[in-house]
């Protein structure tokens, strides 16, 4: 089967679906390729900063329909349980990827996007045109391809991206629980070798997602032992795992998570979301960055098709420049904080400083969060 589109999007996660909705709203023909069925649970912190709300409203997405939790406060603790609280400068909301991705999927379909459930075999760029072939021998052609295939993919290997050549020392674990946890709070708890986020999503469920150093994790037989022997050394997490009830059959895991720098453009493919770079989960803002990156690339692509951007070279340069302007400092701050918190003595010093000067914590939060997104169109 052969098909043509203005834009092909590879990957139907948060960034890919958001871009599909944006571009189709503006009248472009969009084909999105996703290998998995909708809906599906994903390893994710499931907290989104309110900075994205103006943009979601412009996309005609009423997130209130999903009944997300309204999050206004942060609880932060070091491995020994020392705790401080802070208001979140903008606040945010908690929503599961299961509910949100399905919501976006249905909106993309309603907008006229074509969604194909297949796996990518090859991507060839020649004579200013992409030819994308799937495992079912579907051949798609488009002038623009967006890469939104997530943290780590076989496509990264096919493109021989730099980060894929390096060993990634992180894995993540996520599950939903029932228990007594405040609706308006996100907890961020440090433990030896990692940190854990806790917050409510829709339907009174509690999402618990933690990032762990693989070298620490591999010493234990299974997740249950690791949580009991390592994660639960933080007294807040010990109380949570002892008193909350697991709602999944078993926790979800993803390994080989890389926080190495990724290029925003590879082989003329415009990368968005986690495909273009990850902010450390301790900053709690990866979902907002994914949504914002979809907005940036979609606006530029629209300008390209309107001939306001005259060439592919100009399009790529503008995209790289806008990504750096919006995310480079935030990603760098995330890496710095992560390295700091992994050093036990330094994290104790940081906590002592924050206890003495609590006004510093909201300032640190602002360094990893953006301002409300303003639409150019």
Coordinates of C-alpha atoms in Angstrom, one line a residue:
X1 CA 0.0 0.0 0.0
X2 CA 1.3 3.5 -0.9
X3 CA 0.1 6.7 0.7
X4 CA 1.2 10.3 0.7
X5 CA 0.9 13.0 3.4
X6 CA 2.2 16.5 4.2
X7 CA 3.7 15.2 7.4
X8 CA 4.5 11.7 8.7
X9 CA 4.8 11.4 12.5
X10 CA 6.6 8.3 13.8
X11 CA 5.4 7.6 17.3
X12 CA 2.0 8.1 19.0
X13 CA 3.0 9.1 22.5
X14 CA 2.4 12.5 24.1
X15 CA 4.5 14.6 21.7
X16 CA 3.5 12.8 18.5
X17 CA -0.2 13.0 19.2
X18 CA 0.0 16.6 20.2
X19 CA 1.8 17.5 17.0
X20 CA -0.7 15.5 15.0
X21 CA -3.6 17.4 16.5
X22 CA -1.9 20.8 16.0
X23 CA -1.0 20.2 12.4
X24 CA -4.3 18.7 11.4
X25 CA -6.1 21.7 13.1
X26 CA -4.2 23.9 10.7
X27 CA -5.3 21.8 7.7
X28 CA -2.2 19.7 7.0
X29 CA -2.6 16.1 6.0
X30 CA -1.0 14.0 8.8
X31 CA -0.2 10.3 9.0
X32 CA 1.0 9.0 12.3
X33 CA 2.6 5.6 12.7
X34 CA 2.5 3.9 16.1
X35 CA 3.5 0.2 16.8
X36 CA 1.3 -0.2 19.9
X37 CA -2.4 -0.2 20.5
X38 CA -4.3 2.5 22.3
X39 CA -4.7 2.9 25.3
X40 CA -1.6 1.6 27.1
X41 CA 0.0 2.3 30.5
X42 CA 3.5 3.8 30.2
X43 CA 6.3 4.4 32.6
X44 CA 5.9 8.1 33.4
X45 CA 5.6 10.5 36.3
X46 CA 2.2 11.6 35.1
X47 CA 2.5 15.1 36.4
X48 CA 2.1 18.1 34.0
X49 CA 2.9 21.7 34.8
X50 CA 0.1 24.1 34.2
X51 CA 2.3 26.0 31.7
X52 CA 0.7 23.9 28.9
X53 CA -2.9 24.8 29.7
X54 CA -3.2 27.8 27.3
X55 CA -1.8 25.6 24.5
X56 CA -4.1 22.7 25.2
X57 CA -7.1 25.1 25.2
X58 CA -6.0 26.3 21.8
X59 CA -5.9 22.7 20.6
X60 CA -9.6 22.4 21.7
X61 CA -8.6 19.9 24.4
X62 CA -10.5 20.2 27.6
X63 CA -8.4 18.3 30.1
X64 CA -11.0 18.8 32.8
X65 CA -13.1 16.1 31.1
X66 CA -10.6 13.6 32.4
X67 CA -10.9 14.7 36.0
X68 CA -7.2 15.1 36.7
X69 CA -5.9 15.9 40.2
X70 CA -5.0 19.6 40.9
X71 CA -1.5 19.7 42.3
X72 CA -0.3 22.8 44.0
X73 CA 2.4 21.7 46.6
X74 CA 5.7 19.8 46.6
X75 CA 7.0 17.6 49.3
X76 CA 10.7 16.9 49.0
X77 CA 12.8 14.5 51.2
X78 CA 16.4 13.2 51.2
X79 CA 17.2 9.6 51.8
X80 CA 17.1 9.9 55.6
X81 CA 13.6 11.3 55.5
X82 CA 14.5 15.0 56.1
X83 CA 11.6 16.9 54.5
X84 CA 10.6 20.3 53.3
X85 CA 7.5 21.6 51.6
X86 CA 7.0 24.3 48.9
X87 CA 4.2 25.7 46.8
X88 CA 4.6 25.0 43.1
X89 CA 4.9 28.4 41.4
X90 CA 2.5 27.5 38.6
X91 CA 1.0 24.3 39.9
X92 CA 0.1 21.4 37.7
X93 CA -2.2 18.4 37.3
X94 CA -2.0 14.7 37.5
X95 CA -3.3 12.5 34.7
X96 CA -2.4 9.0 33.7
X97 CA -0.8 8.3 30.3
X98 CA -3.5 5.6 29.8
X99 CA -6.2 8.2 29.9
X100 CA -4.4 11.1 28.3
X101 CA -2.9 9.3 25.3
X102 CA -6.4 7.8 24.5
X103 CA -7.9 11.3 24.8
X104 CA -5.3 12.7 22.4
X105 CA -5.7 9.7 20.1
X106 CA -9.4 10.2 19.7
X107 CA -8.9 13.9 19.1
X108 CA -6.4 13.3 16.4
X109 CA -8.8 10.8 14.7
X110 CA -11.6 13.4 15.0
X111 CA -9.3 16.0 13.3
X112 CA -8.8 13.7 10.3
X113 CA -5.4 12.3 11.1
X114 CA -4.6 8.9 9.6
X115 CA -3.2 6.6 12.3
X116 CA -1.4 3.3 11.2
X117 CA -0.5 0.6 13.7
X118 CA 2.7 -0.8 12.3
X119 CA 6.5 -1.0 12.9
X120 CA 9.0 1.1 10.9
X121 CA 11.4 -0.8 8.8
X122 CA 13.3 1.9 6.9
X123 CA 13.3 5.7 6.5
X124 CA 15.0 7.0 3.4
X125 CA 15.6 10.7 2.6
X126 CA 16.3 11.5 -1.1
X127 CA 15.6 14.4 -3.4
X128 CA 13.9 16.4 -0.5
X129 CA 11.4 13.6 0.1
X130 CA 11.1 10.9 2.8
X131 CA 10.1 7.4 2.0
X132 CA 9.0 5.5 5.1
X133 CA 8.4 1.7 4.8
X134 CA 6.7 -0.4 7.5
X135 CA 6.9 -4.0 8.4
X136 CA 3.6 -4.6 6.6
X137 CA 5.1 -3.1 3.4
X138 CA 3.2 0.1 3.7
X139 CA 5.1 2.8 1.8
X140 CA 4.5 6.4 2.9
X141 CA 6.0 9.5 1.3
X142 CA 6.1 13.0 2.8
X143 CA 8.3 16.1 2.7
X144 CA 8.5 16.3 6.5
X145 CA 9.0 13.5 9.1
X146 CA 8.7 14.1 12.8
X147 CA 10.4 11.6 15.2
X148 CA 8.4 11.0 18.3
X149 CA 9.3 7.4 19.1
X150 CA 10.2 7.8 22.7
X151 CA 13.2 7.4 25.0
X152 CA 14.9 4.5 23.1
X153 CA 13.9 2.8 19.9
X154 CA 15.2 0.5 17.2
X155 CA 14.9 3.6 15.0
X156 CA 17.6 5.2 17.1
X157 CA 19.8 2.3 16.2
X158 CA 19.0 2.5 12.5
X159 CA 19.9 6.2 12.6
X160 CA 23.1 5.3 14.5
X161 CA 22.5 8.2 17.0
X162 CA 25.3 9.0 19.3
X163 CA 23.6 8.4 22.6
X164 CA 22.5 4.9 21.6
X165 CA 26.2 3.8 21.5
X166 CA 26.7 4.6 25.2
X167 CA 25.6 2.4 28.0
X168 CA 22.6 3.9 29.9
X169 CA 22.8 3.3 33.6
X170 CA 19.2 4.0 34.6
X171 CA 15.9 2.1 34.8
X172 CA 12.5 3.2 35.8
X173 CA 9.6 1.5 37.6
X174 CA 6.0 2.7 37.7
X175 CA 2.7 1.4 39.1
X176 CA -0.7 2.7 40.3
X177 CA -1.7 2.2 43.9
X178 CA -4.7 2.9 46.2
X179 CA -4.1 4.6 49.6
X180 CA -4.4 7.8 51.6
X181 CA -2.5 10.5 49.8
X182 CA -3.3 14.3 49.4
X183 CA -4.9 15.3 46.1
X184 CA -2.9 18.5 45.8
X185 CA 0.6 17.1 46.5
X186 CA 3.5 15.8 44.5
X187 CA 6.1 14.0 46.6
X188 CA 9.7 13.7 45.5
X189 CA 11.7 11.3 47.6
X190 CA 15.4 10.6 47.3
X191 CA 17.0 7.2 48.1
X192 CA 20.4 5.7 47.5
X193 CA 20.8 5.3 43.8
X194 CA 17.6 7.1 42.7
X195 CA 14.5 9.1 43.5
X196 CA 10.8 8.5 43.5
X197 CA 7.8 10.6 42.5
X198 CA 4.4 10.2 44.2
X199 CA 1.2 12.0 43.1
X200 CA -2.5 11.5 42.4
X201 CA -4.0 11.0 38.9
X202 CA -7.6 10.6 37.9
X203 CA -10.0 8.2 39.7
X204 CA -8.2 8.7 43.1
X205 CA -5.3 6.5 41.9
X206 CA -1.8 7.2 43.1
X207 CA 1.0 7.1 40.6
X208 CA 4.4 6.0 42.0
X209 CA 7.3 6.2 39.6
X210 CA 11.0 5.9 40.5
X211 CA 14.3 6.1 38.7
X212 CA 17.0 3.7 39.8
X213 CA 20.7 3.2 39.2
X214 CA 21.0 -0.2 37.4
X215 CA 24.2 -1.0 39.3
X216 CA 22.4 -0.7 42.6
X217 CA 19.3 -2.5 41.3
X218 CA 20.9 -5.5 39.8
X219 CA 22.1 -6.8 43.2
X220 CA 18.6 -7.8 44.0
X221 CA 16.5 -10.6 42.7
X222 CA 13.3 -8.6 41.9
X223 CA 11.6 -5.3 42.2
X224 CA 9.9 -6.2 45.5
X225 CA 13.3 -7.0 47.2
X226 CA 14.8 -3.8 45.8
X227 CA 11.9 -1.7 47.1
X228 CA 12.1 -3.3 50.5
X229 CA 15.9 -3.2 50.8
X230 CA 16.8 0.1 49.1
X231 CA 13.9 2.3 48.2
X232 CA 12.3 1.9 51.6
X233 CA 15.4 3.2 53.4
X234 CA 13.6 6.5 52.9
X235 CA 11.0 6.4 55.7
X236 CA 8.4 8.2 53.6
X237 CA 8.7 5.5 50.9
X238 CA 8.7 2.8 53.5
X239 CA 5.4 3.9 54.8
X240 CA 4.0 4.2 51.3
X241 CA 5.0 0.7 50.2
X242 CA 3.8 -0.9 53.5
X243 CA 0.4 0.8 53.5
X244 CA -0.6 1.3 49.8
X245 CA -2.2 -1.4 47.7
X246 CA -0.8 -2.2 44.2
X247 CA -3.5 -1.8 41.5
X248 CA -1.5 -3.3 38.6
X249 CA -0.8 -7.0 38.3
X250 CA 2.9 -6.0 38.6
X251 CA 4.9 -2.8 38.2
X252 CA 6.0 -1.6 34.7
X253 CA 9.7 -1.2 34.0
X254 CA 11.8 0.3 31.3
X255 CA 15.6 0.1 31.2
X256 CA 18.5 1.7 29.3
X257 CA 17.2 5.2 30.0
X258 CA 19.7 7.8 28.7
X259 CA 20.0 11.4 29.8
X260 CA 22.8 12.0 27.3
X261 CA 22.4 14.9 24.9
X262 CA 20.4 14.1 21.8
X263 CA 20.3 16.0 18.5
X264 CA 17.1 17.8 17.7
X265 CA 17.5 16.9 14.0
X266 CA 18.9 13.6 12.6
X267 CA 19.0 12.8 8.9
X268 CA 16.5 15.7 8.5
X269 CA 14.0 14.1 10.8
X270 CA 12.7 16.7 13.4
X271 CA 12.8 15.1 16.8
X272 CA 10.4 16.0 19.6
X273 CA 9.5 14.8 23.1
X274 CA 11.8 12.2 24.7
X275 CA 13.2 11.5 21.2
X276 CA 14.9 14.9 21.3
X277 CA 16.1 14.7 24.9
X278 CA 15.0 13.8 28.5
X279 CA 14.9 16.0 31.5
X280 CA 15.6 14.1 34.7
X281 CA 12.3 12.9 36.3
X282 CA 13.2 14.6 39.6
X283 CA 12.3 17.9 37.8
X284 CA 8.8 16.5 37.3
X285 CA 8.3 18.3 34.0
X286 CA 9.0 15.9 31.1
X287 CA 5.4 15.8 30.0
X288 CA 5.1 19.6 29.7
X289 CA 8.4 19.7 27.7
X290 CA 7.1 17.0 25.3
X291 CA 3.9 19.0 24.7
X292 CA 5.8 22.2 24.3
X293 CA 8.2 20.7 21.8
X294 CA 5.3 19.5 19.7
X295 CA 4.0 23.1 19.6
X296 CA 7.3 24.5 18.5
X297 CA 7.8 22.0 15.7
X298 CA 4.2 22.3 14.5
X299 CA 4.3 26.1 14.2
X300 CA 7.5 26.0 12.3
X301 CA 6.3 23.2 9.9
X302 CA 3.1 25.3 9.2
X303 CA 5.3 28.3 8.4
X304 CA 7.4 26.1 6.1
X305 CA 4.3 25.0 4.2
X306 CA 3.1 28.6 4.1
X307 CA 6.4 29.6 2.6
X308 CA 7.3 31.9 5.5
X309 CA 10.2 29.6 6.0
X310 CA 11.9 29.3 2.7
X311 CA 14.0 26.1 2.9
X312 CA 14.5 22.9 4.9
X313 CA 17.8 24.2 6.1
X314 CA 16.1 27.3 7.5
X315 CA 13.4 25.1 9.1
X316 CA 15.9 22.9 10.8
X317 CA 18.1 25.8 12.1
X318 CA 15.0 27.6 13.5
X319 CA 13.8 24.4 15.2
X320 CA 17.2 23.8 16.9
X321 CA 17.4 27.4 17.9
X322 CA 13.9 27.5 19.5
X323 CA 14.4 24.1 21.3
X324 CA 17.6 25.5 22.8
X325 CA 16.0 28.7 23.8
X326 CA 13.2 27.0 25.6
X327 CA 14.8 23.8 27.0
X328 CA 18.6 23.9 27.1
X329 CA 18.9 25.6 30.5
X330 CA 16.1 23.5 32.0
X331 CA 17.7 20.2 30.8
X332 CA 21.1 21.4 32.1
X333 CA 19.6 22.3 35.5
X334 CA 18.0 18.9 35.7
X335 CA 21.3 17.1 35.0
X336 CA 23.0 19.2 37.7
X337 CA 20.3 18.5 40.4
X338 CA 20.3 14.8 39.6
X339 CA 24.1 14.6 40.0
X340 CA 23.9 16.6 43.2
X341 CA 21.2 14.4 44.8
X342 CA 23.1 11.2 43.9
X343 CA 25.9 12.3 46.2
X344 CA 24.6 11.6 49.7
X345 CA 26.8 14.2 51.5
X346 CA 26.0 16.9 49.1
X347 CA 22.3 16.2 49.2
X348 CA 22.4 16.6 53.0
X349 CA 24.1 20.0 52.6
X350 CA 21.5 21.1 50.0
X351 CA 18.7 20.1 52.3
X352 CA 20.3 22.0 55.2
X353 CA 20.6 25.1 53.0
X354 CA 16.9 24.8 51.9
X355 CA 15.7 24.4 55.5
X356 CA 17.6 27.6 56.4
X357 CA 16.5 29.4 53.3
X358 CA 13.1 27.9 52.2
X359 CA 12.5 30.7 49.6
X360 CA 15.2 29.0 47.5
X361 CA 13.2 25.9 46.6
X362 CA 10.5 27.7 44.5
X363 CA 13.4 29.4 42.7
X364 CA 15.0 26.0 41.9
X365 CA 11.6 24.7 40.7
X366 CA 11.3 27.7 38.3
X367 CA 14.6 26.8 36.8
X368 CA 13.2 23.5 35.5
X369 CA 9.7 24.7 34.6
X370 CA 8.6 27.1 31.9
X371 CA 6.3 30.0 31.7
X372 CA 2.7 29.6 30.3
X373 CA 2.9 28.8 26.6
X374 CA 1.9 31.7 24.4
X375 CA 0.5 30.9 20.9
X376 CA 2.1 32.7 17.9
X377 CA -0.7 31.8 15.5

